[in-house]
PDB file of C-alpha atoms in Angstrom:
ATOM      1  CA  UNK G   1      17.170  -4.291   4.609  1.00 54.00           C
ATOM      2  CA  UNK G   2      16.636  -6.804   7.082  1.00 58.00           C
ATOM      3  CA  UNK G   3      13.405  -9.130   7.260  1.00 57.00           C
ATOM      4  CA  UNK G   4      11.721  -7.451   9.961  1.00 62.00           C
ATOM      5  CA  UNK G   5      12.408  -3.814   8.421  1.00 67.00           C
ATOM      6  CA  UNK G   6      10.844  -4.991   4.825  1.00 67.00           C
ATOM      7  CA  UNK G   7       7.888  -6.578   7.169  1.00 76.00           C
ATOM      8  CA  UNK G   8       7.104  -3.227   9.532  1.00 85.00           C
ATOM      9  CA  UNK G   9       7.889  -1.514   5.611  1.00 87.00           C
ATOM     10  CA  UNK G  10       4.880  -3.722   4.481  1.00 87.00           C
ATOM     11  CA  UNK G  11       2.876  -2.920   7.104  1.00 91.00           C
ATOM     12  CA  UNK G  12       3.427   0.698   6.797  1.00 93.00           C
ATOM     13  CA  UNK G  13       2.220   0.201   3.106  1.00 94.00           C
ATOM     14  CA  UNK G  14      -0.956  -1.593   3.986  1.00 94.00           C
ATOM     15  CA  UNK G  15      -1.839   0.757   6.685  1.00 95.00           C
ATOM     16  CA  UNK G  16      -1.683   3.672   4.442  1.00 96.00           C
ATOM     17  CA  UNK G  17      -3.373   2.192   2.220  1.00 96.00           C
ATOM     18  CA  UNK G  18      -6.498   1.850   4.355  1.00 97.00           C
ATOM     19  CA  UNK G  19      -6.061   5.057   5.019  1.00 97.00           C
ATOM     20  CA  UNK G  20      -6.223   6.442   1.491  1.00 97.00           C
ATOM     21  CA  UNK G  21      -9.090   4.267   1.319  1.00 96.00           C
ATOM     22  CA  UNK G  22     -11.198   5.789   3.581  1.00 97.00           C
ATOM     23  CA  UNK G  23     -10.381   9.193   2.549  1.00 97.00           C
ATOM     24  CA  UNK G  24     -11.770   7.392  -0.893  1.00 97.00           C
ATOM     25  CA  UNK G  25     -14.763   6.781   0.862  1.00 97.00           C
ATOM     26  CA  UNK G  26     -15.438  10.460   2.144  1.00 97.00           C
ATOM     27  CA  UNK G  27     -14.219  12.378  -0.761  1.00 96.00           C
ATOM     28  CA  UNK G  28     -17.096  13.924  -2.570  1.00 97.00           C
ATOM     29  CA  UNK G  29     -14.591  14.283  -6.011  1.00 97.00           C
ATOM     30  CA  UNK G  30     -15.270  12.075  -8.078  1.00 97.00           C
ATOM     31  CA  UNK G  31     -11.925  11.993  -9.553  1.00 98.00           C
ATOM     32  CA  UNK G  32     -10.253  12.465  -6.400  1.00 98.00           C
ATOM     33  CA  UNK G  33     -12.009   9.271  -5.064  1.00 98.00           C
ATOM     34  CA  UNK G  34     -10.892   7.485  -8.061  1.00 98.00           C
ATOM     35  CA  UNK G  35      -7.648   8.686  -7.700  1.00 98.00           C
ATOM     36  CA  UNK G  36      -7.061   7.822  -3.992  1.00 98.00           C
ATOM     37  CA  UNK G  37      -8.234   4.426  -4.441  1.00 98.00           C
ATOM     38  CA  UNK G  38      -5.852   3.728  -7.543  1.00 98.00           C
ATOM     39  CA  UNK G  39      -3.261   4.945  -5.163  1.00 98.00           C
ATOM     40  CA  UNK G  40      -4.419   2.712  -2.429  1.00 97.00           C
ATOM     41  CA  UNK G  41      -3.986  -0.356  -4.504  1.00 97.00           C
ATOM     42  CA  UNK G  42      -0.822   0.394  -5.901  1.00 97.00           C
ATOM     43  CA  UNK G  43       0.398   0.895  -1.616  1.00 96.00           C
ATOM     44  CA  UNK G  44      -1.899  -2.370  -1.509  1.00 95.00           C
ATOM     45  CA  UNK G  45       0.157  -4.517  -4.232  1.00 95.00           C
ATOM     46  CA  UNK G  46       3.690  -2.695  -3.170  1.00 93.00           C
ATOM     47  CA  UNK G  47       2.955  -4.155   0.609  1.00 91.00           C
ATOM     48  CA  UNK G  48       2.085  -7.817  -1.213  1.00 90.00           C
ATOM     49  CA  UNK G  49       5.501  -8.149  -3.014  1.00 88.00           C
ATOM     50  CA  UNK G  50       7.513  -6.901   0.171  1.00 81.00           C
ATOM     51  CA  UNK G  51       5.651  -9.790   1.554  1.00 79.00           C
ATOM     52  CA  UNK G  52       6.493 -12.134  -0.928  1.00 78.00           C
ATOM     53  CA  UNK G  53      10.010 -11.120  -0.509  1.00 69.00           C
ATOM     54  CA  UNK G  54       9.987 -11.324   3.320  1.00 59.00           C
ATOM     55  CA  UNK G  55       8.921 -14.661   2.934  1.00 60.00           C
ATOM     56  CA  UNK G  56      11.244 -15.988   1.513  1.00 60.00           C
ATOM     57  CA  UNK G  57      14.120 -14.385   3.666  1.00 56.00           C
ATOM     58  CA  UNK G  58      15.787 -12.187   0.750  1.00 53.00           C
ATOM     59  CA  UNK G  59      15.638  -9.685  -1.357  1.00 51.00           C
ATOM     60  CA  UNK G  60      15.982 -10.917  -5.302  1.00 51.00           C
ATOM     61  CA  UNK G  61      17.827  -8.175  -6.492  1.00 51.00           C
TER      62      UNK G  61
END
């Protein structure tokens, strides 16, 4: 994967992860709120350590 497909990946991640957060924020479930917003950070975190690996120009593994 080249640099700018791991950085539109990371954006990808982060933008559905806003998205799951706001469907957080109208869900009336309390568990399904909980559990869109646990899924939202995980997207959140996943788009950080593309980012960290985009930074530096390769891929570790």
């Amino acid at each position: 994967m080249s640099a700018g497909e791991s950085h539109g990946r990371s954006r990808q991640l982060r933008e559905k992860a806003q998205e799951l957060s706001k469907a957080a924020e109208r869900s009336t479930d309390p568990e399904e709120r909980r559990r869109l917003q646990e899924k939202a950070r995980r997207l959140r975190d996943q788009s950080e350590q593309e980012g960290k690996i985009d930074d530096r120009g390769m891929d570790p593994m």
